[in-house]
Coordinates of C-alpha atoms and ligand atoms in Angstrom, one line a residue:
M1 CA 166.7 109.0 8.5
G2 CA 168.3 111.7 6.6
L3 CA 165.2 112.6 4.4
A4 CA 163.1 112.4 7.5
R5 CA 165.0 115.1 9.0
L6 CA 164.3 117.6 6.0
L7 CA 160.8 116.8 6.4
P8 CA 158.8 119.3 9.0
R9 CA 157.9 117.1 11.8
S10 CA 154.0 117.6 11.7
N11 CA 154.2 116.2 8.1
L12 CA 155.6 112.9 9.5
R13 CA 153.0 112.5 11.8
A14 CA 150.2 113.5 9.8
H15 CA 150.5 110.4 7.5
P16 CA 148.7 107.2 8.4
R17 CA 150.3 104.3 9.4
G18 CA 151.7 102.6 6.3
A19 CA 152.8 105.6 4.7
R20 CA 156.0 105.5 6.7
L21 CA 158.4 102.7 6.3
P22 CA 158.7 100.1 9.1
T23 CA 161.8 99.5 11.3
V24 CA 163.6 96.6 10.3
I25 CA 165.4 94.8 13.1
A26 CA 167.8 91.7 12.7
F27 CA 168.3 89.5 15.6
A28 CA 172.1 88.1 15.1
N29 CA 174.9 86.2 17.0
Q30 CA 176.7 84.0 15.2
K31 CA 176.7 81.8 18.2
G32 CA 173.8 79.3 18.3
G33 CA 171.6 79.0 21.4
V34 CA 171.8 82.5 22.8
A35 CA 167.9 83.1 22.3
K36 CA 167.8 84.6 18.8
T37 CA 164.9 82.8 17.9
T38 CA 162.8 83.0 21.2
T39 CA 163.7 86.7 21.1
T40 CA 162.5 87.2 17.6
L41 CA 159.1 85.4 18.3
N42 CA 158.2 87.2 21.7
L43 CA 159.3 90.6 20.8
A44 CA 157.3 90.3 17.8
V45 CA 154.3 89.1 19.8
A46 CA 154.9 92.0 22.5
F47 CA 154.9 94.4 19.8
A48 CA 151.7 93.0 18.1
E49 CA 149.7 93.2 21.7
Q50 CA 150.7 96.8 21.3
G51 CA 148.5 97.1 18.1
L52 CA 151.6 97.1 15.8
K53 CA 151.7 95.4 12.7
V54 CA 154.4 92.7 12.6
L55 CA 156.2 90.4 10.0
A56 CA 158.5 87.8 11.4
V57 CA 160.9 86.4 8.9
D58 CA 162.8 83.1 9.3
L59 CA 166.0 83.4 8.0
D60 CA 167.4 80.1 9.5
P61 CA 167.5 77.1 7.6
Q62 CA 166.8 75.2 10.8
G63 CA 163.5 76.9 11.1
N64 CA 163.2 77.0 14.7
L65 CA 161.2 80.0 14.4
T66 CA 158.8 78.5 11.6
M67 CA 158.3 75.4 14.0
S68 CA 157.8 77.6 17.2
Q69 CA 154.6 78.6 15.6
G70 CA 153.7 75.0 14.9
L71 CA 154.5 74.8 11.3
N72 CA 156.7 72.3 10.1
P73 CA 159.7 73.3 7.9
D74 CA 160.1 69.8 6.5
T75 CA 156.8 69.7 4.9
I76 CA 156.7 73.3 3.8
E77 CA 157.0 73.6 0.1
R78 CA 157.6 77.3 -0.6
S79 CA 159.6 79.3 1.9
M80 CA 162.4 82.1 1.7
F81 CA 164.5 80.0 -0.3
D82 CA 162.0 80.7 -3.2
V83 CA 161.8 84.3 -2.2
L84 CA 165.7 84.9 -2.2
V85 CA 166.7 82.8 -5.1
H86 CA 163.6 82.6 -7.5
R87 CA 162.0 85.9 -6.3
L88 CA 159.1 84.6 -5.3
P89 CA 156.8 87.4 -3.9
I90 CA 157.2 87.2 -0.2
Q91 CA 153.5 87.9 0.3
E92 CA 152.9 84.3 -0.9
I93 CA 155.0 82.4 1.6
V94 CA 153.6 84.5 4.6
H95 CA 151.6 82.3 7.2
K96 CA 149.2 83.8 9.5
A97 CA 150.4 83.0 13.0
E98 CA 150.4 84.8 16.1
V99 CA 152.3 87.4 13.9
D100 CA 152.7 87.3 10.2
L101 CA 155.6 84.8 9.8
A102 CA 157.7 84.4 6.6
V103 CA 158.6 80.9 6.7
S104 CA 161.7 78.9 6.4
S105 CA 162.2 75.4 5.0
I106 CA 164.9 73.0 5.1
D107 CA 165.8 74.3 1.3
L108 CA 167.0 77.3 2.7
A109 CA 170.4 75.5 3.6
G110 CA 171.1 75.7 -0.2
A111 CA 170.3 79.5 -0.5
E112 CA 173.9 80.7 0.9
L113 CA 175.7 78.7 -2.2
A114 CA 172.5 79.3 -5.0
L115 CA 172.9 83.1 -4.1
S116 CA 176.7 83.2 -4.4
S117 CA 176.7 83.5 -8.0
L118 CA 174.0 86.0 -8.4
I119 CA 174.4 89.6 -8.9
G120 CA 173.1 91.9 -5.8
R121 CA 173.2 88.5 -3.9
E122 CA 173.6 90.7 -0.5
R123 CA 170.4 92.5 -1.4
A124 CA 168.0 89.9 -2.1
L125 CA 166.0 90.3 1.1
E126 CA 166.1 94.0 0.8
K127 CA 164.6 93.8 -2.3
A128 CA 161.9 91.2 -1.5
L129 CA 160.7 93.2 1.5
L130 CA 160.3 96.3 -0.6
P131 CA 156.7 95.5 -1.7
V132 CA 155.5 94.5 1.6
K133 CA 156.9 97.3 3.8
P134 CA 154.0 99.8 3.8
E135 CA 151.7 97.1 5.3
Y136 CA 153.9 96.6 8.8
D137 CA 155.2 98.7 11.6
Y138 CA 158.1 96.3 12.2
V139 CA 159.8 93.6 10.4
L140 CA 161.8 91.3 12.8
I141 CA 164.4 88.9 11.0
D142 CA 165.8 85.8 12.8
T143 CA 169.0 84.7 11.6
P144 CA 171.1 81.6 11.2
P145 CA 174.1 81.1 13.9
S146 CA 176.7 82.3 11.4
L147 CA 177.9 85.3 9.6
G148 CA 177.2 83.7 6.1
L149 CA 175.4 85.3 3.3
L150 CA 172.0 84.9 4.9
T151 CA 172.9 86.8 8.1
I152 CA 174.5 89.4 5.7
N153 CA 171.3 89.6 3.7
A154 CA 169.5 90.4 7.2
L155 CA 171.7 93.0 8.1
V156 CA 171.7 94.6 4.8
A157 CA 167.8 95.0 4.7
S158 CA 168.0 96.3 8.5
N159 CA 167.8 99.5 10.5
S160 CA 169.2 98.1 13.4
V161 CA 170.6 94.7 15.0
I162 CA 169.6 93.4 18.5
V163 CA 172.2 91.1 19.6
P164 CA 171.0 88.4 22.1
V165 CA 174.1 87.5 24.4
Q166 CA 174.1 84.3 26.9
C167 CA 175.2 85.5 30.3
E168 CA 176.5 82.0 30.9
Y169 CA 179.0 81.8 28.1
L170 CA 179.7 85.3 27.4
S171 CA 181.8 85.4 24.2
L172 CA 183.4 89.0 23.8
R173 CA 185.3 87.6 20.8
G174 CA 182.0 86.8 19.1
L175 CA 180.9 90.1 19.5
V176 CA 183.7 91.9 18.3
Q177 CA 183.7 89.7 15.2
L178 CA 180.0 90.6 14.6
E179 CA 181.0 94.5 15.1
N180 CA 183.7 94.1 12.3
T181 CA 181.0 92.4 10.1
L182 CA 178.6 95.1 10.8
S183 CA 181.4 97.9 9.9
M184 CA 182.3 96.1 6.9
I185 CA 178.4 96.1 5.7
R186 CA 178.2 99.9 6.8
E187 CA 181.0 100.5 4.5
N188 CA 180.1 98.5 1.7
L189 CA 176.3 97.8 1.6
N190 CA 174.2 99.6 4.2
P191 CA 175.5 102.7 5.9
H192 CA 172.6 103.0 8.1
V193 CA 172.4 99.7 10.0
A194 CA 173.6 100.0 13.7
I195 CA 173.5 97.9 16.9
G196 CA 170.2 98.9 18.5
G197 CA 170.8 97.1 21.5
I198 CA 172.6 94.1 23.4
L199 CA 170.4 91.8 25.3
P200 CA 171.5 89.7 28.2
T201 CA 169.8 86.6 28.1
M202 CA 169.6 83.1 30.2
Y203 CA 170.5 85.3 33.2
D204 CA 170.5 83.5 36.4
T205 CA 170.6 86.0 39.3
R206 CA 171.8 83.2 41.7
T207 CA 175.0 82.8 40.0
L208 CA 178.0 85.4 40.5
H209 CA 179.1 84.4 36.6
S210 CA 175.6 86.1 35.3
R211 CA 176.1 89.0 37.1
E212 CA 179.7 89.4 36.1
A213 CA 178.8 88.9 32.6
I214 CA 176.5 91.7 32.9
E215 CA 179.3 94.0 34.3
I216 CA 181.5 93.1 31.6
L217 CA 178.9 93.8 28.9
E218 CA 178.2 97.2 30.3
E219 CA 181.9 98.0 30.7
N220 CA 182.7 97.4 27.2
F221 CA 179.2 98.6 25.4
G222 CA 177.6 101.0 28.0
D223 CA 174.2 102.3 27.3
L224 CA 173.8 99.9 24.3
V225 CA 173.1 97.2 26.7
F226 CA 169.2 96.7 27.4
K227 CA 168.0 97.5 31.2
T228 CA 166.0 94.4 30.4
R229 CA 167.4 91.1 31.2
I230 CA 165.9 87.7 29.9
R231 CA 166.1 85.4 33.0
K232 CA 166.7 81.8 32.5
T233 CA 163.6 79.7 32.9
V234 CA 162.4 76.2 31.7
R235 CA 159.2 78.0 30.2
Y236 CA 161.2 78.9 27.2
A237 CA 161.7 75.5 26.2
E238 CA 158.2 74.5 26.8
A239 CA 156.3 77.3 24.8
P240 CA 157.9 76.5 21.4
V241 CA 156.8 72.5 22.0
K242 CA 153.2 73.7 22.2
G243 CA 153.7 76.0 18.7
S244 CA 153.3 79.4 20.7
S245 CA 155.1 82.4 22.0
I246 CA 155.8 82.5 25.8
I247 CA 153.5 85.4 25.9
K248 CA 150.7 83.2 24.6
Y249 CA 151.7 80.2 26.6
D250 CA 152.1 81.9 30.1
P251 CA 150.7 85.5 29.6
T252 CA 151.1 86.8 33.0
G253 CA 154.3 84.9 33.8
P254 CA 157.5 86.5 34.3
A255 CA 159.0 85.7 30.9
A256 CA 156.2 87.2 29.1
E257 CA 156.7 90.4 31.2
A258 CA 160.3 90.7 30.4
Y259 CA 159.7 90.5 26.7
R260 CA 156.9 93.0 27.1
S261 CA 159.4 95.1 29.2
L262 CA 161.9 94.9 26.1
A263 CA 159.3 95.9 23.7
K264 CA 158.9 98.9 25.7
E265 CA 162.5 99.6 25.9
V266 CA 162.8 99.2 22.0
L267 CA 159.4 101.5 21.5
D268 CA 160.8 104.2 23.9
G269 CA 164.3 104.4 21.9
A270 CA 162.5 104.7 18.7
Q271 CA 160.4 107.6 20.0
A272 CA 163.4 109.3 21.7
R273 CA 165.4 109.1 18.4
E274 CA 162.3 110.7 16.5
H275 CA 162.1 113.5 19.0
A276 CA 166.0 114.3 19.0
Ligands
LIG1 N1 165.5 82.8 29.1 C1 165.9 81.6 28.8 N2 165.9 80.5 29.7 C2 165.9 79.3 29.4 N3 166.0 78.7 28.2 C3 165.9 79.6 27.3 C4 165.7 81.1 27.2 N4 165.7 81.4 26.0 C5 165.6 80.3 25.2 N5 165.6 79.3 25.8 C6 165.8 77.8 25.1 O1 167.2 77.9 24.7 C7 167.2 77.1 23.5 C8 167.9 77.8 22.4 O2 167.1 79.4 22.2 P1 167.0 79.8 20.8 O3 165.8 81.1 20.8 O4 166.4 78.9 19.6 O5 168.3 80.3 20.5 P2 169.2 80.7 19.2 O6 168.0 81.0 18.1 O7 170.3 81.8 19.4 O8 169.9 79.4 18.6 C9 165.8 76.8 23.3 O9 165.7 75.5 23.5 C10 164.9 77.9 24.2 O10 164.0 77.4 24.2
LIG2 MG1 167.6 80.3 16.4

């Protein structure tokens, strides 16, 4: 960002795609079931619809993102584990799905322990992404429901974090914890990472509780809360079973539209920053 400001703007634009580095976004919230994985996949696919080149990274040992593209994490032999721990080039574990997908496997559960004794343990993902970055416009990283070493690797490698929060069980305490982790990372490991936005998910217009949750979020986080709300619908549970994004499963439905609208908000925000 700092360097970009020093260059004449025309110079930046003259570069073909690829000469500029992609935006790396982590999806994080230490609470499970808030739609991190659903959002990673569907935002990735919504970007791809716009002609953007996207790499999705499954950094959760549960492998839900991998599964949601019809792959089986139990039978995958080489995964992000090998990339992080044995420095296998990430290209070798990228599967071509709706978007390019760096897969997880059950081994990844052992990565935190295996990494913990290595020098540079917080930067393993950042390093692994370096050689493939020029190929992509966006890298989206799905993280496990914890603030352990895998999530820290994602935050260190990212420019921004999108935080999905479930309107039903809003945990402000959880958000404060995540903010504390982020400021620790900014101080010690990656000064550039910031919250890109808070995304209300599982929004149910019929309940007062959902509307109150949004009010509380906006009171506490203001403009950081996306205007897009992801409504609660069973479609989200159906799509992954078919090994597809909601956008492919029901392309004209409201759920697909919601993620397209989120994609637009993220892209507009990125443009606004570029022209600032
Ligand atoms: N907007 C939504 N409405 C209803 N169910 C949803 C919605 N988004 C996700 N889900 C479902 O909720 C469960 C948890 O979502 P998931 O994306 O796996 O969350 P996380 O990755 O944060 O644990 C999944 O079964 C998913 O299909
Ligand atoms: Mg998940």
